[in-house]
Coordinates of C-alpha atoms and ligand atoms in Angstrom, one line a residue:
X1 CA 158.9 147.6 59.5
X2 CA 160.3 144.1 59.0
X3 CA 158.6 142.2 56.3
X4 CA 158.9 138.7 54.9
X5 CA 156.8 136.9 52.4
X6 CA 156.0 133.4 51.3
X7 CA 157.7 132.2 48.1
X8 CA 154.9 131.1 45.9
X9 CA 156.5 132.6 42.8
X10 CA 159.8 130.8 43.3
X11 CA 158.1 127.5 43.9
X12 CA 156.2 127.8 40.6
X13 CA 159.4 128.4 38.7
X14 CA 161.1 125.4 40.4
X15 CA 158.0 123.2 39.6
X16 CA 158.3 124.1 35.9
X17 CA 162.0 123.2 35.8
X18 CA 161.3 119.9 37.6
X19 CA 158.6 119.0 35.2
X20 CA 161.1 119.0 32.3
X21 CA 163.7 117.0 34.3
X22 CA 161.1 114.3 35.2
X23 CA 159.8 113.9 31.7
X24 CA 163.4 113.1 30.6
X25 CA 163.7 110.5 33.2
X26 CA 160.5 108.8 32.2
X27 CA 161.3 108.7 28.5
X28 CA 164.7 107.3 29.0
X29 CA 163.4 104.6 31.4
X30 CA 160.6 103.4 29.1
X31 CA 160.0 99.7 28.7
X32 CA 163.0 98.6 30.9
X33 CA 161.5 98.1 34.3
X34 CA 158.8 95.4 35.0
X35 CA 156.6 98.1 36.5
X36 CA 156.9 101.4 34.8
X37 CA 157.3 104.6 36.9
X38 CA 155.6 107.8 35.6
X39 CA 156.6 110.9 37.4
X40 CA 155.5 114.5 36.9
X41 CA 155.5 117.8 38.7
X42 CA 153.0 120.4 37.6
X43 CA 150.7 123.1 39.0
X44 CA 147.0 122.7 39.4
X45 CA 144.4 124.1 41.8
X46 CA 146.8 127.0 42.5
X47 CA 149.4 124.6 44.0
X48 CA 152.1 122.1 43.1
X49 CA 151.0 118.7 42.1
X50 CA 153.5 115.9 42.1
X51 CA 152.7 112.4 40.8
X52 CA 154.5 109.1 41.0
X53 CA 152.5 106.3 39.4
X54 CA 153.7 102.7 39.1
X55 CA 152.1 100.9 36.1
X56 CA 152.2 97.3 34.8
X57 CA 153.9 97.1 31.5
X58 CA 151.7 97.9 28.5
X59 CA 150.0 100.8 30.2
X60 CA 149.3 103.4 27.6
X61 CA 151.7 106.2 28.1
X62 CA 152.3 108.4 25.1
X63 CA 153.2 105.5 22.9
X64 CA 150.1 103.4 22.4
X65 CA 147.6 105.0 20.1
X66 CA 149.9 105.6 17.2
X67 CA 148.7 107.5 14.2
X68 CA 145.1 107.8 15.4
X69 CA 146.3 109.5 18.6
X70 CA 148.7 111.7 16.7
X71 CA 145.7 112.8 14.7
X72 CA 143.5 113.4 17.7
X73 CA 146.3 114.9 19.8
X74 CA 144.8 114.8 23.2
X75 CA 144.0 111.1 22.9
X76 CA 147.6 110.3 23.6
X77 CA 147.5 111.8 27.1
X78 CA 149.0 109.7 29.8
X79 CA 147.6 108.9 33.2
X80 CA 149.4 111.8 34.8
X81 CA 147.7 114.2 32.3
X82 CA 144.3 112.7 33.0
X83 CA 144.8 113.2 36.7
X84 CA 145.7 116.9 36.1
X85 CA 142.6 117.2 33.9
X86 CA 140.5 115.8 36.7
X87 CA 141.9 118.4 39.1
X88 CA 141.3 121.2 36.6
X89 CA 137.7 120.0 36.2
X90 CA 137.1 119.9 39.9
X91 CA 138.4 123.4 40.3
X92 CA 136.6 124.9 37.3
X93 CA 133.2 123.1 37.6
X94 CA 132.8 122.7 41.3
X95 CA 135.1 124.5 43.8
X96 CA 136.6 127.7 42.6
X97 CA 135.3 131.0 43.9
X98 CA 137.2 132.8 41.3
X99 CA 136.0 131.0 38.2
X100 CA 132.5 132.2 37.5
X101 CA 131.1 129.0 36.1
X102 CA 132.0 126.8 39.1
X103 CA 129.1 125.7 41.3
X104 CA 130.5 127.4 44.4
X105 CA 131.0 130.7 42.5
X106 CA 127.4 130.4 41.3
X107 CA 126.1 130.1 44.9
X108 CA 128.3 133.0 46.0
X109 CA 127.2 135.2 43.2
X110 CA 123.5 134.7 44.1
X111 CA 124.2 135.5 47.8
X112 CA 126.2 138.5 46.8
X113 CA 123.5 139.8 44.4
X114 CA 120.9 139.5 47.2
X115 CA 123.1 141.6 49.5
X116 CA 123.7 144.2 46.8
X117 CA 120.0 144.5 46.2
X118 CA 119.8 145.6 49.8
X119 CA 119.2 142.3 51.5
X120 CA 120.8 142.6 55.0
X121 CA 119.7 141.0 58.2
X122 CA 117.5 138.0 57.9
X123 CA 117.2 137.9 54.1
X124 CA 118.2 134.6 52.6
X125 CA 118.7 133.1 49.1
X126 CA 117.9 129.6 48.0
X127 CA 120.1 128.2 45.2
X128 CA 119.7 124.7 43.6
X129 CA 122.8 122.5 44.0
X130 CA 124.0 119.2 42.5
X131 CA 123.6 116.1 44.6
X132 CA 127.4 115.7 44.8
X133 CA 127.8 119.3 46.1
X134 CA 125.0 118.5 48.7
X135 CA 126.8 115.4 49.8
X136 CA 130.1 117.3 50.0
X137 CA 128.6 120.1 52.1
X138 CA 126.9 117.7 54.4
X139 CA 130.2 116.1 55.2
X140 CA 131.9 119.5 55.7
X141 CA 129.1 120.6 58.0
X142 CA 129.5 117.6 60.1
X143 CA 133.2 118.5 60.8
X144 CA 132.1 122.1 61.5
X145 CA 129.7 120.8 64.1
X146 CA 132.2 118.4 65.6
X147 CA 134.8 121.1 65.8
X148 CA 132.6 123.7 67.4
X149 CA 132.8 125.8 64.2
X150 CA 136.7 125.9 64.1
X151 CA 136.5 124.7 60.5
X152 CA 133.8 126.7 58.8
X153 CA 133.7 127.1 55.0
X154 CA 131.4 130.1 55.2
X155 CA 134.6 132.0 55.9
X156 CA 134.7 133.5 52.4
X157 CA 134.3 137.2 53.3
X158 CA 136.9 136.9 56.0
X159 CA 139.4 135.0 53.9
X160 CA 139.1 137.6 51.1
X161 CA 139.8 140.3 53.7
X162 CA 142.9 138.4 54.8
X163 CA 144.1 138.0 51.2
X164 CA 147.6 136.7 51.8
X165 CA 148.4 136.9 48.1
X166 CA 147.7 140.6 48.0
X167 CA 149.4 141.3 51.4
X168 CA 152.5 139.4 50.3
X169 CA 152.6 141.3 47.0
X170 CA 152.4 144.5 49.0
X171 CA 155.2 143.2 51.3
X172 CA 157.4 142.7 48.2
X173 CA 156.9 146.3 47.2
X174 CA 158.8 148.2 49.8
X175 CA 157.1 151.5 48.8
X176 CA 153.6 150.4 49.7
X177 CA 152.5 150.0 53.3
X178 CA 150.9 146.7 54.2
X179 CA 147.2 147.4 55.1
X180 CA 146.1 144.7 57.5
X181 CA 142.3 144.4 57.9
X182 CA 140.8 146.7 60.5
X183 CA 138.8 145.6 63.5
X184 CA 135.7 147.0 61.9
X185 CA 136.2 145.1 58.7
X186 CA 136.9 141.9 60.6
X187 CA 133.7 142.3 62.6
X188 CA 131.6 142.9 59.5
X189 CA 133.0 139.8 57.8
X190 CA 132.4 137.7 60.9
X191 CA 128.8 138.8 60.9
X192 CA 128.4 137.3 57.5
X193 CA 129.6 133.8 58.4
X194 CA 128.3 130.9 60.3
X195 CA 127.6 127.4 59.0
X196 CA 124.7 127.0 61.4
X197 CA 122.9 129.7 59.5
X198 CA 122.9 127.7 56.3
X199 CA 120.2 125.1 55.4
X200 CA 120.8 122.2 53.2
X201 CA 117.7 120.5 51.9
X202 CA 117.3 118.0 49.1
X203 CA 118.7 119.7 46.0
X204 CA 119.2 123.2 47.4
X205 CA 121.1 125.4 49.8
X206 CA 119.6 128.4 51.6
X207 CA 122.1 130.9 52.9
X208 CA 122.0 134.5 54.2
X209 CA 122.5 137.3 51.7
X210 CA 126.1 138.2 51.5
X211 CA 127.6 135.0 52.9
X212 CA 130.5 133.6 50.8
X213 CA 131.7 130.0 50.7
X214 CA 135.4 129.2 50.5
X215 CA 136.2 125.6 50.1
X216 CA 140.0 126.2 50.3
X217 CA 140.3 124.2 53.5
X218 CA 139.0 121.0 51.9
X219 CA 139.6 121.3 48.2
X220 CA 143.0 119.6 48.0
X221 CA 141.8 116.7 50.2
X222 CA 138.7 116.3 48.0
X223 CA 141.0 116.3 45.0
X224 CA 142.9 113.3 46.5
X225 CA 139.6 111.5 46.9
X226 CA 138.8 112.0 43.2
X227 CA 142.3 110.8 42.2
X228 CA 141.8 107.7 44.4
X229 CA 138.4 107.0 42.6
X230 CA 140.1 107.4 39.3
X231 CA 143.0 105.1 40.2
X232 CA 140.6 102.4 41.5
X233 CA 139.2 102.2 37.9
X234 CA 142.7 101.8 36.4
X235 CA 143.8 98.2 37.2
X236 CA 147.1 98.6 35.5
X237 CA 148.2 101.3 38.0
X238 CA 149.5 99.2 40.9
X239 CA 150.8 102.0 43.1
X240 CA 150.9 105.8 43.4
X241 CA 151.8 108.7 45.5
X242 CA 150.2 112.0 44.5
X243 CA 150.6 115.3 46.4
X244 CA 148.2 118.2 45.8
X245 CA 149.7 121.0 47.9
X246 CA 149.5 119.9 51.5
X247 CA 147.4 116.8 50.8
X248 CA 148.9 113.5 49.8
X249 CA 147.4 110.3 48.6
X250 CA 149.3 107.0 48.9
X251 CA 147.7 104.2 46.8
X252 CA 148.4 100.5 46.3
X253 CA 152.0 99.1 46.6
X254 CA 155.4 100.1 45.6
X255 CA 156.9 97.5 43.1
X256 CA 159.7 96.6 45.6
X257 CA 157.2 96.1 48.4
X258 CA 158.7 98.8 50.7
X259 CA 156.4 101.2 52.5
X260 CA 155.5 104.6 51.1
X261 CA 157.5 107.3 52.8
X262 CA 155.9 110.7 53.1
X263 CA 158.1 113.6 54.4
X264 CA 156.6 116.2 56.8
X265 CA 158.0 119.6 56.3
X266 CA 159.7 121.3 59.3
X267 CA 157.4 124.2 60.1
X268 CA 160.3 126.5 61.1
X269 CA 163.5 125.2 59.4
X270 CA 163.3 126.0 55.7
X271 CA 163.9 123.1 53.3
X272 CA 164.2 120.6 56.1
X273 CA 161.9 117.8 57.3
X274 CA 160.5 117.2 60.7
X275 CA 160.3 113.5 59.9
X276 CA 158.8 110.8 57.7
X277 CA 155.6 108.8 57.8
X278 CA 155.9 105.2 56.8
X279 CA 152.6 103.9 55.3
X280 CA 151.4 100.8 53.5
X281 CA 148.5 100.9 51.1
X282 CA 146.0 103.6 50.7
X283 CA 146.0 106.7 53.0
X284 CA 145.2 110.4 52.9
X285 CA 147.6 112.7 54.6
X286 CA 146.9 116.3 55.0
X287 CA 149.0 119.0 56.6
X288 CA 147.9 122.5 57.6
X289 CA 150.7 124.9 58.6
X290 CA 151.3 128.6 59.3
X291 CA 154.5 128.5 57.2
X292 CA 152.8 127.9 53.8
X293 CA 151.2 131.3 53.2
X294 CA 152.2 134.1 55.5
X295 CA 153.7 137.5 56.0
X296 CA 155.7 138.8 58.9
X297 CA 154.9 142.3 60.0
X298 CA 156.9 143.7 62.9
X299 CA 157.7 140.1 63.9
X300 CA 154.0 139.0 63.9
X301 CA 153.1 136.1 61.6
X302 CA 149.9 136.6 59.6
X303 CA 149.0 133.3 58.0
X304 CA 146.0 131.9 56.0
X305 CA 144.3 129.7 58.6
X306 CA 141.7 131.9 60.3
X307 CA 140.0 131.5 63.7
X308 CA 136.2 132.0 63.2
X309 CA 136.0 133.3 66.8
X310 CA 138.6 136.2 66.5
X311 CA 138.4 136.7 62.8
X312 CA 142.2 136.7 62.7
X313 CA 144.9 134.2 61.8
X314 CA 144.6 131.4 64.4
X315 CA 146.9 131.6 67.4
X316 CA 146.4 128.2 69.0
X317 CA 150.1 127.7 69.8
X318 CA 150.3 125.2 66.9
X319 CA 152.4 125.8 63.8
X320 CA 151.6 122.5 61.9
X321 CA 149.1 119.7 62.0
X322 CA 149.2 116.5 60.0
X323 CA 146.3 114.1 59.8
X324 CA 146.3 110.6 58.3
X325 CA 142.9 109.2 57.5
X326 CA 141.1 107.0 55.0
X327 CA 139.3 110.0 53.4
X328 CA 140.9 113.0 51.8
X329 CA 138.2 115.5 52.3
X330 CA 137.9 114.7 56.0
X331 CA 141.7 114.6 56.5
X332 CA 141.9 118.1 55.0
X333 CA 138.9 119.4 57.0
X334 CA 140.3 118.0 60.2
X335 CA 143.8 119.4 59.7
X336 CA 142.4 122.9 59.4
X337 CA 140.0 122.3 62.4
X338 CA 142.7 120.9 64.6
X339 CA 145.1 123.8 63.8
X340 CA 142.5 126.3 64.9
X341 CA 141.6 124.3 68.1
X342 CA 145.1 123.8 69.4
X343 CA 146.9 120.8 70.7
X344 CA 144.6 119.4 73.4
X345 CA 141.2 119.9 71.6
X346 CA 142.7 119.1 68.2
X347 CA 144.1 115.8 69.5
X348 CA 140.6 114.9 71.0
X349 CA 138.9 115.8 67.7
X350 CA 141.3 113.6 65.6
X351 CA 140.8 110.7 68.1
X352 CA 137.0 111.1 67.9
X353 CA 137.3 110.5 64.2
X354 CA 139.7 107.6 64.6
X355 CA 142.2 109.7 62.6
X356 CA 146.0 109.7 63.3
X357 CA 147.4 113.2 64.1
X358 CA 150.7 114.9 64.6
X359 CA 150.4 118.4 66.1
X360 CA 153.5 120.6 66.4
X361 CA 153.6 123.6 68.8
X362 CA 155.7 126.7 68.1
X363 CA 158.2 125.7 70.8
X364 CA 158.7 122.4 69.0
X365 CA 156.6 120.2 71.3
X366 CA 155.0 117.3 69.4
X367 CA 151.7 115.7 70.2
X368 CA 150.7 112.4 68.5
X369 CA 147.9 110.0 68.6
X370 CA 148.9 106.4 69.5
X371 CA 148.8 105.2 65.9
X372 CA 150.9 108.2 64.7
X373 CA 153.7 107.2 67.1
X374 CA 154.0 103.9 65.1
X375 CA 154.2 105.4 61.7
X376 CA 156.2 108.7 62.4
X377 CA 160.0 108.5 62.2
X378 CA 161.6 111.7 63.5
X379 CA 164.4 113.2 61.4
Ligands
ADP1 P1 146.0 124.8 52.6 O1 145.0 125.4 51.7 O2 147.3 125.5 52.6 O3 146.1 123.3 52.4 P2 144.2 124.5 54.8 O4 143.7 123.2 54.3 O5 144.4 124.6 56.3 O6 145.5 125.0 54.1 O7 143.1 125.6 54.4 C1 143.3 127.0 54.5 C2 142.4 127.7 53.6 O8 141.0 127.5 54.0 C3 142.6 129.2 53.6 O9 143.4 129.6 52.6 C4 141.2 129.7 53.5 O10 140.8 129.8 52.1 C5 140.3 128.7 54.2 N1 140.2 128.8 55.6 C6 140.9 129.6 56.5 N2 140.5 129.4 57.7 C7 139.5 128.6 57.7 C8 138.6 128.0 58.7 N3 138.8 128.3 60.0 N4 137.7 127.1 58.3 C9 137.5 126.9 57.0 N5 138.3 127.4 56.0 C10 139.3 128.2 56.3
MG2 MG1 142.7 121.7 55.4

C-alpha cells in the first residue's frame, strides 16, 4: 500500500523558525524607514498566519508605553499581536467545534445531546444564538442555496468521519492500516446533514438532533473580514497583507505604490507557484485545494473538501480554486463551493456573485473569469 501524507508538522516547525527571523528584521529596522514594516509568522486557528503591516512612524510597536507597559506586560503588544488575539478570540468564542465554550460547539453539543437521548428522525432542538452568529449563518446559507448545497456547513458528522489529521497520522505509522470510512458510515453521516433542514429565526437556530456544524470552509475568510474591520479602525496602518491559511487579505497601499502581489501555490508541484495575482487596495483572496490536507492510498487522493452528494472527497476534476472578492467569508465559502461544483458550474457561480475566479483542473487546464485574466500573471 502506497501512502503519502500532508506535512502539517513540518510547516509548523518552519513557521516557528521564521517567526524568530522576522522579529530580528523588525527590530533592526526600527525607526529608519518612513513607513515602518511589521512582519510576523505565527500559527492561529490551526493554520499559519503571516502578517506584513505598513505603519506610519510613531505607531506603537513594543516601544511606546514605557514603564507602565512593562508593568502591565500585555499592554505593550504590537498590532500583529492584536490581530493574532483577534483570531484566537474568533476561534475560541465563536467558531471552534473543538473548544467547548465556543458558540458553534455549544450548538453542536445541544444537537448531540438530543440524539443521545434517543432523538432520531424528526426530533429537533432549538438553541439561542447571538445576532452576529445569526447574520453569519444567513450569509452562509445563501451560498449553500446558490451552490445547490455544494457548500454546506452542516457537514460536521461527515468531516469528522473523514478526519484527515487522524488518517494522516495512521499513514505515518506504517504498522497501522488506514481505515477509510465505510459506505454505511458515510450514508449515516449524510443522513444527518442538510442546510435546508435548519431554521434560522430571530435569535435562535433549530436543527435536527445529531446534526453537527463545521465552519471550517468559511472560518479563515471570516477571520480576514475581522482583520479588515480592525485595520479600518487603525489609521496609522496604511497597508497590510495578512494570510490566514488559504485566505489572504490585502489592505490599503504599499509605501512604494506598487501593487500587492499574492502568489498562488502550484497544486501539483511542491514549493512552486502557479502564478501571481497583482492587486491594488483591499481584496479577499481565498484558495481551496486538494493538496493542502490529503493522503494517498493506493494512488487515490483523499482530501478534505467533501461532496455532500457522494459523502466522499470531491472529484470534480478540479485540484485548486482561487476566488478574489470584496468579502472574506464569501470568498472562502465560494472557493469551497466552486471546488465541489467543478469548472463549468463553479465559474458560473463565481460570475453570478461578481467574484473573480481561477479554477485549475487536474490536467493543468486553467479557467478564469474575465477580471481574473487581467490580474493573474502566470509563472
Ligand atoms: P481550507 O480549510 O483548507 O481553507 P476550505 O475552505 O475549502 O479549505 O474548507 C474545507 C473545510 O471545510 C474542511 O476541512 C471541512 O471542515 C469543511 N468542509 C469540507 N467539505 C465541505 C463542504 N462541501 N461544505 C462545507 N464545508 C466543508
Ligand atoms: Mg473555503
